[in-house]
Amino acid sequence: MSVKTMNTAQVQSLLKKVAGMDKEGGDERFKHIVHRVVRDLYQAIEDFDVTPEEFWSAVYYINDLGKNGEAALLAPGLGFDHYLDIRMDAEDEQAGLTGGTPRTIEGPLYVAGAPLSEGFARMDDGTVEGETMIFTGVVTDEQGQPIEDAIVDIWHADVKGRYSYFDPSQSDYNLRRRIKTGADGRYTVRSYLPSGYGCPPDGSTQLLLDNLGRHGQRPAHIHFFVTKPGFRHLTSQINVAGDKYTYDDFAFATKDELVVEAKTVSASPNPWDIEGDYKKLEFNITLLNAPNETAQERHARVRALEADAA
Ligand code: MBD
Ligand code: FE
């Protein structure tokens, strides 16, 4: 069976009514977006001759996705987060805003309000296993001058690839810290080298990826926001070099400039009283001047504990 009904007056009129276009009220932009999205889905049903069975399995898939709380995990898996970055990068280029540390996706696992310290923080609660890591760098402006009082808000997974808050077995704010830079612009954290993240194997995201013949793995990575009044907010992350998934991230976050080697250091004594070998990751961050006040802030989205955080 392969019928074509999209171009009939009946379907076109249905679409207009669905999107409230024959009524006053509601939001015009929203009506147009809903009209377009529903039309494109109808069109896909027509073009691929989608059966009722297939359609209803998709509807109940969305129910399960919501029940699992995975909508914001499927989004990066389908490249939406990276696509929004591609658009912001293109906008910057069009406006002549080049240079600075590249942005890349935030992901769904940030928690607002991590403990704040000056210059240095130890990020783990003492119970974490793995390889000790020092992650450090200098925050500078476009001229290479250190930026004082920049806030570097860092979060990363443990050796099992799990994040505190979302993994209730970890203590509050484990592996989450905010560092305020001093006059030298430097941030330094002592923590444990994270492992890559894997989507829940029995979850809705992995189910969809399985049907695409894709994995749901991210390389080992460390997220950060960097802010300072007068400079553009930066949302980014580094990916650890040499991970099986460094250049094969299910969330498409890797950028060449953001791949950092974890060097093995066996320097003793060291300023952090680490005994034995540790990994050192060095990453300098360049902030661009903010063209306006909104550019100084992260864009709004639902974030854990955001409303409570000062
Ligand atoms: C992560 O840790 C992450 O950073 C993203 C983007 C998606 C899932 C888990
Ligand atoms: Fe992550």
PDB file of C-alpha atoms and ligand atoms in Angstrom:
ATOM      1  CA  MET A   1       0.000   0.000   0.000  1.00  0.00           C
ATOM      2  CA  SER A   2       1.375   3.373  -0.884  1.00  0.00           C
ATOM      3  CA  VAL A   3      -1.137   6.188  -0.952  1.00  0.00           C
ATOM      4  CA  LYS A   4      -0.414   9.895  -1.239  1.00  0.00           C
ATOM      5  CA  THR A   5      -2.738  12.155   0.764  1.00  0.00           C
ATOM      6  CA  MET A   6      -0.465  14.941   1.988  1.00  0.00           C
ATOM      7  CA  ASN A   7      -1.407  17.332  -0.774  1.00  0.00           C
ATOM      8  CA  THR A   8      -5.134  16.916  -0.366  1.00  0.00           C
ATOM      9  CA  ALA A   9      -7.274  19.746   0.966  1.00  0.00           C
ATOM     10  CA  GLN A  10      -8.402  17.389   3.715  1.00  0.00           C
ATOM     11  CA  VAL A  11      -4.928  16.876   5.168  1.00  0.00           C
ATOM     12  CA  GLN A  12      -3.843  20.496   4.664  1.00  0.00           C
ATOM     13  CA  SER A  13      -6.932  21.683   6.495  1.00  0.00           C
ATOM     14  CA  LEU A  14      -6.374  19.134   9.280  1.00  0.00           C
ATOM     15  CA  LEU A  15      -2.822  20.456   9.778  1.00  0.00           C
ATOM     16  CA  LYS A  16      -4.052  24.056  10.038  1.00  0.00           C
ATOM     17  CA  LYS A  17      -6.608  23.070  12.678  1.00  0.00           C
ATOM     18  CA  VAL A  18      -4.070  20.934  14.569  1.00  0.00           C
ATOM     19  CA  ALA A  19      -1.759  23.945  14.880  1.00  0.00           C
ATOM     20  CA  GLY A  20      -4.587  26.308  15.894  1.00  0.00           C
ATOM     21  CA  MET A  21      -4.066  28.373  12.771  1.00  0.00           C
ATOM     22  CA  ASP A  22      -7.781  28.832  12.250  1.00  0.00           C
ATOM     23  CA  LYS A  23      -8.124  30.400  15.724  1.00  0.00           C
ATOM     24  CA  GLU A  24      -7.137  33.540  17.562  1.00  0.00           C
ATOM     25  CA  GLY A  25      -5.021  33.174  20.675  1.00  0.00           C
ATOM     26  CA  GLY A  26      -1.998  31.118  21.505  1.00  0.00           C
ATOM     27  CA  ASP A  27       1.475  32.000  20.321  1.00  0.00           C
ATOM     28  CA  GLU A  28       2.061  32.667  16.599  1.00  0.00           C
ATOM     29  CA  ARG A  29       5.634  31.389  16.515  1.00  0.00           C
ATOM     30  CA  PHE A  30       4.645  28.273  18.426  1.00  0.00           C
ATOM     31  CA  LYS A  31       1.765  27.621  16.020  1.00  0.00           C
ATOM     32  CA  HIS A  32       4.100  27.818  13.042  1.00  0.00           C
ATOM     33  CA  ILE A  33       6.677  25.515  14.586  1.00  0.00           C
ATOM     34  CA  VAL A  34       4.057  22.928  15.572  1.00  0.00           C
ATOM     35  CA  HIS A  35       2.534  23.141  12.093  1.00  0.00           C
ATOM     36  CA  ARG A  36       5.917  22.490  10.492  1.00  0.00           C
ATOM     37  CA  VAL A  37       6.946  19.665  12.812  1.00  0.00           C
ATOM     38  CA  VAL A  38       3.617  17.830  12.570  1.00  0.00           C
ATOM     39  CA  ARG A  39       3.536  18.317   8.808  1.00  0.00           C
ATOM     40  CA  ASP A  40       7.041  16.861   8.489  1.00  0.00           C
ATOM     41  CA  LEU A  41       6.059  13.869  10.605  1.00  0.00           C
ATOM     42  CA  TYR A  42       2.918  13.275   8.515  1.00  0.00           C
ATOM     43  CA  GLN A  43       5.120  13.547   5.446  1.00  0.00           C
ATOM     44  CA  ALA A  44       7.546  10.952   6.822  1.00  0.00           C
ATOM     45  CA  ILE A  45       4.596   8.636   7.519  1.00  0.00           C
ATOM     46  CA  GLU A  46       3.507   9.037   3.913  1.00  0.00           C
ATOM     47  CA  ASP A  47       6.978   8.716   2.385  1.00  0.00           C
ATOM     48  CA  PHE A  48       7.947   5.633   4.383  1.00  0.00           C
ATOM     49  CA  ASP A  49       4.470   4.148   4.442  1.00  0.00           C
ATOM     50  CA  VAL A  50       4.665   3.945   8.254  1.00  0.00           C
ATOM     51  CA  THR A  51       2.197   1.369   9.570  1.00  0.00           C
ATOM     52  CA  PRO A  52      -0.113   1.911  12.554  1.00  0.00           C
ATOM     53  CA  GLU A  53       1.956  -0.658  14.484  1.00  0.00           C
ATOM     54  CA  GLU A  54       5.129   1.329  13.855  1.00  0.00           C
ATOM     55  CA  PHE A  55       3.432   4.602  14.717  1.00  0.00           C
ATOM     56  CA  TRP A  56       2.048   3.383  18.050  1.00  0.00           C
ATOM     57  CA  SER A  57       5.335   1.805  19.049  1.00  0.00           C
ATOM     58  CA  ALA A  58       6.934   5.238  18.532  1.00  0.00           C
ATOM     59  CA  VAL A  59       4.263   6.914  20.695  1.00  0.00           C
ATOM     60  CA  TYR A  60       4.792   4.484  23.566  1.00  0.00           C
ATOM     61  CA  TYR A  61       8.565   4.809  23.109  1.00  0.00           C
ATOM     62  CA  ILE A  62       8.166   8.509  23.947  1.00  0.00           C
ATOM     63  CA  ASN A  63       6.160   7.575  27.052  1.00  0.00           C
ATOM     64  CA  ASP A  64       8.967   5.273  28.193  1.00  0.00           C
ATOM     65  CA  LEU A  65      11.628   7.858  27.381  1.00  0.00           C
ATOM     66  CA  GLY A  66       9.876  10.314  29.689  1.00  0.00           C
ATOM     67  CA  LYS A  67       9.366   7.721  32.424  1.00  0.00           C
ATOM     68  CA  ASN A  68      13.102   6.954  32.306  1.00  0.00           C
ATOM     69  CA  GLY A  69      13.963  10.650  32.389  1.00  0.00           C
ATOM     70  CA  GLU A  70      16.085  10.202  29.275  1.00  0.00           C
ATOM     71  CA  ALA A  71      14.788  12.864  26.896  1.00  0.00           C
ATOM     72  CA  ALA A  72      17.833  15.076  27.561  1.00  0.00           C
ATOM     73  CA  LEU A  73      20.088  12.054  26.987  1.00  0.00           C
ATOM     74  CA  LEU A  74      18.524  11.058  23.680  1.00  0.00           C
ATOM     75  CA  ALA A  75      18.888  14.678  22.504  1.00  0.00           C
ATOM     76  CA  PRO A  76      22.725  14.652  22.399  1.00  0.00           C
ATOM     77  CA  GLY A  77      22.621  11.102  20.989  1.00  0.00           C
ATOM     78  CA  LEU A  78      20.602  12.443  18.081  1.00  0.00           C
ATOM     79  CA  GLY A  79      23.083  15.283  17.657  1.00  0.00           C
ATOM     80  CA  PHE A  80      20.731  18.086  18.703  1.00  0.00           C
ATOM     81  CA  ASP A  81      23.118  19.536  21.308  1.00  0.00           C
ATOM     82  CA  HIS A  82      25.970  19.520  18.811  1.00  0.00           C
ATOM     83  CA  TYR A  83      23.730  20.930  16.103  1.00  0.00           C
ATOM     84  CA  LEU A  84      22.890  23.893  18.362  1.00  0.00           C
ATOM     85  CA  ASP A  85      26.660  24.387  18.837  1.00  0.00           C
ATOM     86  CA  ILE A  86      27.190  24.291  15.067  1.00  0.00           C
ATOM     87  CA  ARG A  87      24.594  27.041  14.751  1.00  0.00           C
ATOM     88  CA  MET A  88      26.149  29.168  17.522  1.00  0.00           C
ATOM     89  CA  ASP A  89      29.618  28.683  15.991  1.00  0.00           C
ATOM     90  CA  ALA A  90      28.270  29.792  12.609  1.00  0.00           C
ATOM     91  CA  GLU A  91      26.574  32.823  14.180  1.00  0.00           C
ATOM     92  CA  ASP A  92      29.864  33.774  15.845  1.00  0.00           C
ATOM     93  CA  GLU A  93      31.724  33.432  12.594  1.00  0.00           C
ATOM     94  CA  GLN A  94      29.163  35.575  10.811  1.00  0.00           C
ATOM     95  CA  ALA A  95      29.553  38.236  13.519  1.00  0.00           C
ATOM     96  CA  GLY A  96      33.351  38.065  13.264  1.00  0.00           C
ATOM     97  CA  LEU A  97      33.678  36.606  16.775  1.00  0.00           C
ATOM     98  CA  THR A  98      36.549  34.195  16.278  1.00  0.00           C
ATOM     99  CA  GLY A  99      39.188  32.801  18.575  1.00  0.00           C
ATOM    100  CA  GLY A 100      38.933  31.768  22.180  1.00  0.00           C
ATOM    101  CA  THR A 101      38.461  28.289  23.570  1.00  0.00           C
ATOM    102  CA  PRO A 102      35.830  26.464  21.518  1.00  0.00           C
ATOM    103  CA  ARG A 103      32.463  25.732  23.042  1.00  0.00           C
ATOM    104  CA  THR A 104      31.031  22.265  23.181  1.00  0.00           C
ATOM    105  CA  ILE A 105      27.898  20.719  24.626  1.00  0.00           C
ATOM    106  CA  GLU A 106      26.870  20.947  28.283  1.00  0.00           C
ATOM    107  CA  GLY A 107      25.156  17.579  28.500  1.00  0.00           C
ATOM    108  CA  PRO A 108      22.366  16.711  30.941  1.00  0.00           C
ATOM    109  CA  LEU A 109      24.371  16.091  34.124  1.00  0.00           C
ATOM    110  CA  TYR A 110      25.343  19.499  35.505  1.00  0.00           C
ATOM    111  CA  VAL A 111      24.328  20.372  39.052  1.00  0.00           C
ATOM    112  CA  ALA A 112      24.325  24.028  40.101  1.00  0.00           C
ATOM    113  CA  GLY A 113      25.852  25.354  43.298  1.00  0.00           C
ATOM    114  CA  ALA A 114      29.038  23.278  43.694  1.00  0.00           C
ATOM    115  CA  PRO A 115      31.398  24.361  46.503  1.00  0.00           C
ATOM    116  CA  LEU A 116      33.486  27.413  45.594  1.00  0.00           C
ATOM    117  CA  SER A 117      37.169  27.810  46.411  1.00  0.00           C
ATOM    118  CA  GLU A 118      40.025  30.069  45.393  1.00  0.00           C
ATOM    119  CA  GLY A 119      42.704  28.807  43.028  1.00  0.00           C
ATOM    120  CA  PHE A 120      42.599  25.171  44.056  1.00  0.00           C
ATOM    121  CA  ALA A 121      40.132  22.500  45.113  1.00  0.00           C
ATOM    122  CA  ARG A 122      40.157  18.830  45.818  1.00  0.00           C
ATOM    123  CA  MET A 123      37.057  17.514  44.044  1.00  0.00           C
ATOM    124  CA  ASP A 124      36.618  14.051  45.540  1.00  0.00           C
ATOM    125  CA  ASP A 125      35.282  13.064  48.950  1.00  0.00           C
ATOM    126  CA  GLY A 126      38.120  10.652  49.726  1.00  0.00           C
ATOM    127  CA  THR A 127      36.159   7.510  48.863  1.00  0.00           C
ATOM    128  CA  VAL A 128      36.710   7.616  45.107  1.00  0.00           C
ATOM    129  CA  GLU A 129      38.849   4.993  43.431  1.00  0.00           C
ATOM    130  CA  GLY A 130      41.039   5.385  40.389  1.00  0.00           C
ATOM    131  CA  GLU A 131      44.067   7.315  39.240  1.00  0.00           C
ATOM    132  CA  THR A 132      44.806  10.606  40.958  1.00  0.00           C
ATOM    133  CA  MET A 133      44.609  13.517  38.553  1.00  0.00           C
ATOM    134  CA  ILE A 134      45.653  17.131  38.528  1.00  0.00           C
ATOM    135  CA  PHE A 135      43.676  19.250  36.069  1.00  0.00           C
ATOM    136  CA  THR A 136      45.060  22.762  35.736  1.00  0.00           C
ATOM    137  CA  GLY A 137      45.377  25.719  33.427  1.00  0.00           C
ATOM    138  CA  VAL A 138      45.315  29.473  33.101  1.00  0.00           C
ATOM    139  CA  VAL A 139      42.284  31.534  32.103  1.00  0.00           C
ATOM    140  CA  THR A 140      43.324  34.419  29.866  1.00  0.00           C
ATOM    141  CA  ASP A 141      41.785  37.073  27.677  1.00  0.00           C
ATOM    142  CA  GLU A 142      42.360  37.315  23.931  1.00  0.00           C
ATOM    143  CA  GLN A 143      45.645  39.144  24.515  1.00  0.00           C
ATOM    144  CA  GLY A 144      46.902  36.327  26.735  1.00  0.00           C
ATOM    145  CA  GLN A 145      46.565  38.316  29.955  1.00  0.00           C
ATOM    146  CA  PRO A 146      45.489  36.245  32.974  1.00  0.00           C
ATOM    147  CA  ILE A 147      41.911  36.832  34.100  1.00  0.00           C
ATOM    148  CA  GLU A 148      41.485  37.232  37.843  1.00  0.00           C
ATOM    149  CA  ASP A 149      38.240  36.198  39.584  1.00  0.00           C
ATOM    150  CA  ALA A 150      37.039  34.014  36.729  1.00  0.00           C
ATOM    151  CA  ILE A 151      34.856  31.166  37.998  1.00  0.00           C
ATOM    152  CA  VAL A 152      35.679  27.753  36.566  1.00  0.00           C
ATOM    153  CA  ASP A 153      32.775  25.398  37.363  1.00  0.00           C
ATOM    154  CA  ILE A 154      34.023  21.828  36.803  1.00  0.00           C
ATOM    155  CA  TRP A 155      32.143  18.521  36.864  1.00  0.00           C
ATOM    156  CA  HIS A 156      33.101  15.023  35.826  1.00  0.00           C
ATOM    157  CA  ALA A 157      32.271  11.349  36.288  1.00  0.00           C
ATOM    158  CA  ASP A 158      33.936   8.805  38.554  1.00  0.00           C
ATOM    159  CA  VAL A 159      35.889   5.751  37.424  1.00  0.00           C
ATOM    160  CA  LYS A 160      32.598   3.980  36.641  1.00  0.00           C
ATOM    161  CA  GLY A 161      31.452   6.880  34.457  1.00  0.00           C
ATOM    162  CA  ARG A 162      28.788   7.965  36.984  1.00  0.00           C
ATOM    163  CA  TYR A 163      28.006  11.473  38.177  1.00  0.00           C
ATOM    164  CA  SER A 164      27.142  12.476  41.725  1.00  0.00           C
ATOM    165  CA  TYR A 165      23.506  13.549  42.277  1.00  0.00           C
ATOM    166  CA  PHE A 166      22.362  11.328  39.391  1.00  0.00           C
ATOM    167  CA  ASP A 167      24.189   8.436  41.086  1.00  0.00           C
ATOM    168  CA  PRO A 168      22.708   8.542  44.611  1.00  0.00           C
ATOM    169  CA  SER A 169      25.516   6.341  45.978  1.00  0.00           C
ATOM    170  CA  GLN A 170      27.911   9.315  45.771  1.00  0.00           C
ATOM    171  CA  SER A 171      28.117  12.149  48.287  1.00  0.00           C
ATOM    172  CA  ASP A 172      26.659  15.581  47.483  1.00  0.00           C
ATOM    173  CA  TYR A 173      28.783  17.475  44.951  1.00  0.00           C
ATOM    174  CA  ASN A 174      31.358  14.707  44.702  1.00  0.00           C
ATOM    175  CA  LEU A 175      33.552  15.539  41.659  1.00  0.00           C
ATOM    176  CA  ARG A 176      31.887  18.939  41.272  1.00  0.00           C
ATOM    177  CA  ARG A 177      33.686  22.151  42.260  1.00  0.00           C
ATOM    178  CA  ARG A 178      33.876  25.833  41.372  1.00  0.00           C
ATOM    179  CA  ILE A 179      37.290  27.500  41.387  1.00  0.00           C
ATOM    180  CA  LYS A 180      37.822  31.253  41.427  1.00  0.00           C
ATOM    181  CA  THR A 181      41.083  32.201  39.736  1.00  0.00           C
ATOM    182  CA  GLY A 182      43.633  34.428  41.457  1.00  0.00           C
ATOM    183  CA  ALA A 183      45.760  37.180  39.890  1.00  0.00           C
ATOM    184  CA  ASP A 184      47.678  34.522  37.920  1.00  0.00           C
ATOM    185  CA  GLY A 185      44.425  33.348  36.263  1.00  0.00           C
ATOM    186  CA  ARG A 186      45.168  29.774  37.273  1.00  0.00           C
ATOM    187  CA  TYR A 187      42.726  27.069  38.305  1.00  0.00           C
ATOM    188  CA  THR A 188      43.912  23.745  39.673  1.00  0.00           C
ATOM    189  CA  VAL A 189      41.929  20.755  40.869  1.00  0.00           C
ATOM    190  CA  ARG A 190      43.029  17.518  42.393  1.00  0.00           C
ATOM    191  CA  SER A 191      40.645  14.700  41.556  1.00  0.00           C
ATOM    192  CA  TYR A 192      40.468  11.268  39.955  1.00  0.00           C
ATOM    193  CA  LEU A 193      40.746  10.621  36.255  1.00  0.00           C
ATOM    194  CA  PRO A 194      37.189  10.006  35.044  1.00  0.00           C
ATOM    195  CA  SER A 195      36.127   7.116  32.873  1.00  0.00           C
ATOM    196  CA  GLY A 196      33.883   7.529  29.859  1.00  0.00           C
ATOM    197  CA  TYR A 197      30.113   7.512  30.223  1.00  0.00           C
ATOM    198  CA  GLY A 198      27.818   4.847  28.847  1.00  0.00           C
ATOM    199  CA  CYS A 199      24.073   5.231  28.361  1.00  0.00           C
ATOM    200  CA  PRO A 200      22.024   3.003  30.679  1.00  0.00           C
ATOM    201  CA  PRO A 201      22.121  -0.336  28.811  1.00  0.00           C
ATOM    202  CA  ASP A 202      18.418  -1.055  29.386  1.00  0.00           C
ATOM    203  CA  GLY A 203      17.259   2.514  28.815  1.00  0.00           C
ATOM    204  CA  SER A 204      15.271   4.103  26.017  1.00  0.00           C
ATOM    205  CA  THR A 205      18.246   5.928  24.496  1.00  0.00           C
ATOM    206  CA  GLN A 206      20.310   2.771  24.149  1.00  0.00           C
ATOM    207  CA  LEU A 207      17.290   0.949  22.683  1.00  0.00           C
ATOM    208  CA  LEU A 208      17.041   3.511  19.899  1.00  0.00           C
ATOM    209  CA  LEU A 209      20.818   3.503  19.334  1.00  0.00           C
ATOM    210  CA  ASP A 210      20.789  -0.312  19.100  1.00  0.00           C
ATOM    211  CA  ASN A 211      18.290  -0.033  16.280  1.00  0.00           C
ATOM    212  CA  LEU A 212      20.632   2.384  14.516  1.00  0.00           C
ATOM    213  CA  GLY A 213      23.606   0.043  14.979  1.00  0.00           C
ATOM    214  CA  ARG A 214      25.254   2.662  17.235  1.00  0.00           C
ATOM    215  CA  HIS A 215      26.916   2.537  20.642  1.00  0.00           C
ATOM    216  CA  GLY A 216      26.007   4.914  23.479  1.00  0.00           C
ATOM    217  CA  GLN A 217      29.501   5.648  24.807  1.00  0.00           C
ATOM    218  CA  ARG A 218      31.322   8.866  25.548  1.00  0.00           C
ATOM    219  CA  PRO A 219      35.085   9.167  25.990  1.00  0.00           C
ATOM    220  CA  ALA A 220      36.528  10.201  29.363  1.00  0.00           C
ATOM    221  CA  HIS A 221      35.821  13.919  29.606  1.00  0.00           C
ATOM    222  CA  ILE A 222      35.748  16.861  32.031  1.00  0.00           C
ATOM    223  CA  HIS A 223      33.046  19.518  31.751  1.00  0.00           C
ATOM    224  CA  PHE A 224      33.398  23.175  32.655  1.00  0.00           C
ATOM    225  CA  PHE A 225      31.642  26.507  32.551  1.00  0.00           C
ATOM    226  CA  VAL A 226      33.881  29.578  32.738  1.00  0.00           C
ATOM    227  CA  THR A 227      32.470  32.979  33.641  1.00  0.00           C
ATOM    228  CA  LYS A 228      33.729  36.445  34.411  1.00  0.00           C
ATOM    229  CA  PRO A 229      31.798  39.709  34.006  1.00  0.00           C
ATOM    230  CA  GLY A 230      32.775  41.410  30.753  1.00  0.00           C
ATOM    231  CA  PHE A 231      33.632  38.115  29.051  1.00  0.00           C
ATOM    232  CA  ARG A 232      31.557  35.651  27.118  1.00  0.00           C
ATOM    233  CA  HIS A 233      30.265  32.685  29.074  1.00  0.00           C
ATOM    234  CA  LEU A 234      32.012  29.487  27.969  1.00  0.00           C
ATOM    235  CA  THR A 235      30.410  26.054  28.095  1.00  0.00           C
ATOM    236  CA  SER A 236      32.912  23.403  27.130  1.00  0.00           C
ATOM    237  CA  GLN A 237      34.654  20.179  28.093  1.00  0.00           C
ATOM    238  CA  ILE A 238      37.918  18.437  27.417  1.00  0.00           C
ATOM    239  CA  ASN A 239      38.107  14.916  26.074  1.00  0.00           C
ATOM    240  CA  VAL A 240      40.972  12.765  27.254  1.00  0.00           C
ATOM    241  CA  ALA A 241      43.327  11.706  24.451  1.00  0.00           C
ATOM    242  CA  GLY A 242      43.786   8.024  23.724  1.00  0.00           C
ATOM    243  CA  ASP A 243      40.336   6.882  24.887  1.00  0.00           C
ATOM    244  CA  LYS A 244      38.683   4.369  22.558  1.00  0.00           C
ATOM    245  CA  TYR A 245      35.853   6.873  22.098  1.00  0.00           C
ATOM    246  CA  THR A 246      37.816  10.162  21.943  1.00  0.00           C
ATOM    247  CA  TYR A 247      36.871  10.542  18.288  1.00  0.00           C
ATOM    248  CA  ASP A 248      33.788   8.341  18.413  1.00  0.00           C
ATOM    249  CA  ASP A 249      31.593  10.100  20.980  1.00  0.00           C
ATOM    250  CA  PHE A 250      27.898   9.176  20.847  1.00  0.00           C
ATOM    251  CA  ALA A 251      27.155  12.801  21.816  1.00  0.00           C
ATOM    252  CA  PHE A 252      29.435  14.380  19.156  1.00  0.00           C
ATOM    253  CA  ALA A 253      31.156  16.734  21.628  1.00  0.00           C
ATOM    254  CA  THR A 254      34.794  16.196  20.575  1.00  0.00           C
ATOM    255  CA  LYS A 255      36.703  19.065  18.991  1.00  0.00           C
ATOM    256  CA  ASP A 256      40.405  18.749  18.150  1.00  0.00           C
ATOM    257  CA  GLU A 257      41.339  21.771  20.291  1.00  0.00           C
ATOM    258  CA  LEU A 258      39.625  20.131  23.277  1.00  0.00           C
ATOM    259  CA  VAL A 259      41.510  16.824  23.253  1.00  0.00           C
ATOM    260  CA  VAL A 260      43.974  16.768  26.151  1.00  0.00           C
ATOM    261  CA  GLU A 261      46.640  14.235  26.983  1.00  0.00           C
ATOM    262  CA  ALA A 262      46.681  12.778  30.495  1.00  0.00           C
ATOM    263  CA  LYS A 263      50.419  12.742  31.154  1.00  0.00           C
ATOM    264  CA  THR A 264      51.809  10.412  33.768  1.00  0.00           C
ATOM    265  CA  VAL A 265      53.848  12.353  36.299  1.00  0.00           C
ATOM    266  CA  SER A 266      55.960  10.875  39.038  1.00  0.00           C
ATOM    267  CA  ALA A 267      57.197  14.003  40.733  1.00  0.00           C
ATOM    268  CA  SER A 268      57.712  13.755  44.431  1.00  0.00           C
ATOM    269  CA  PRO A 269      57.477  15.884  46.400  1.00  0.00           C
ATOM    270  CA  ASN A 270      54.737  17.817  44.625  1.00  0.00           C
ATOM    271  CA  PRO A 271      52.621  20.772  45.794  1.00  0.00           C
ATOM    272  CA  TRP A 272      49.586  18.519  46.384  1.00  0.00           C
ATOM    273  CA  ASP A 273      51.195  15.852  48.582  1.00  0.00           C
ATOM    274  CA  ILE A 274      50.330  13.158  46.074  1.00  0.00           C
ATOM    275  CA  GLU A 275      52.263   9.983  46.656  1.00  0.00           C
ATOM    276  CA  GLY A 276      53.317   7.970  43.648  1.00  0.00           C
ATOM    277  CA  ASP A 277      52.376   8.536  40.020  1.00  0.00           C
ATOM    278  CA  TYR A 278      49.498  10.725  39.008  1.00  0.00           C
ATOM    279  CA  LYS A 279      47.981  12.026  35.783  1.00  0.00           C
ATOM    280  CA  LYS A 280      48.343  15.662  34.858  1.00  0.00           C
ATOM    281  CA  LEU A 281      46.065  17.387  32.360  1.00  0.00           C
ATOM    282  CA  GLU A 282      46.904  20.947  31.377  1.00  0.00           C
ATOM    283  CA  PHE A 283      44.355  23.081  29.643  1.00  0.00           C
ATOM    284  CA  ASN A 284      44.536  26.839  29.201  1.00  0.00           C
ATOM    285  CA  ILE A 285      41.297  28.666  28.533  1.00  0.00           C
ATOM    286  CA  THR A 286      40.835  31.851  26.509  1.00  0.00           C
ATOM    287  CA  LEU A 287      37.679  33.912  27.010  1.00  0.00           C
ATOM    288  CA  LEU A 288      36.387  36.354  24.426  1.00  0.00           C
ATOM    289  CA  ASN A 289      35.092  39.795  25.335  1.00  0.00           C
ATOM    290  CA  ALA A 290      31.325  39.838  25.750  1.00  0.00           C
ATOM    291  CA  PRO A 291      29.580  41.885  23.072  1.00  0.00           C
ATOM    292  CA  ASN A 292      26.592  42.332  25.421  1.00  0.00           C
ATOM    293  CA  GLU A 293      25.332  41.263  28.837  1.00  0.00           C
ATOM    294  CA  THR A 294      23.413  38.179  27.751  1.00  0.00           C
ATOM    295  CA  ALA A 295      26.615  36.772  26.242  1.00  0.00           C
ATOM    296  CA  GLN A 296      28.060  36.660  29.775  1.00  0.00           C
ATOM    297  CA  GLU A 297      25.524  34.115  30.917  1.00  0.00           C
ATOM    298  CA  ARG A 298      24.783  30.499  30.203  1.00  0.00           C
ATOM    299  CA  HIS A 299      21.558  30.009  28.323  1.00  0.00           C
ATOM    300  CA  ALA A 300      18.546  28.928  30.325  1.00  0.00           C
ATOM    301  CA  ARG A 301      17.645  25.251  30.546  1.00  0.00           C
ATOM    302  CA  VAL A 302      16.445  22.932  33.281  1.00  0.00           C
ATOM    303  CA  ARG A 303      19.423  22.204  35.558  1.00  0.00           C
ATOM    304  CA  ALA A 304      19.550  20.289  38.808  1.00  0.00           C
ATOM    305  CA  LEU A 305      19.420  22.603  41.854  1.00  0.00           C
ATOM    306  CA  GLU A 306      19.702  25.694  39.621  1.00  0.00           C
ATOM    307  CA  ALA A 307      16.854  27.457  41.434  1.00  0.00           C
ATOM    308  CA  ASP A 308      18.535  26.925  44.837  1.00  0.00           C
ATOM    309  CA  ALA A 309      21.978  28.051  43.755  1.00  0.00           C
ATOM    310  CA  ALA A 310      23.037  31.639  44.330  1.00  0.00           C
TER     311      ALA A 310
HETATM  312  C1  MBD B   1      27.389  12.683  29.776  1.00  0.00           C
HETATM  313  O1  MBD B   1      28.305  12.637  30.735  1.00  0.00           O
HETATM  314  C2  MBD B   1      27.437  13.702  28.904  1.00  0.00           C
HETATM  315  O2  MBD B   1      28.410  14.592  29.096  1.00  0.00           O
HETATM  316  C3  MBD B   1      26.525  13.799  27.859  1.00  0.00           C
HETATM  317  C4  MBD B   1      26.626  14.892  26.886  1.00  0.00           C
HETATM  318  C5  MBD B   1      25.544  12.858  27.718  1.00  0.00           C
HETATM  319  C6  MBD B   1      25.476  11.843  28.602  1.00  0.00           C
HETATM  320  C7  MBD B   1      26.387  11.749  29.624  1.00  0.00           C
HETATM  321 FE    FE B   2      29.526  14.231  30.858  1.00  0.00          FE
END
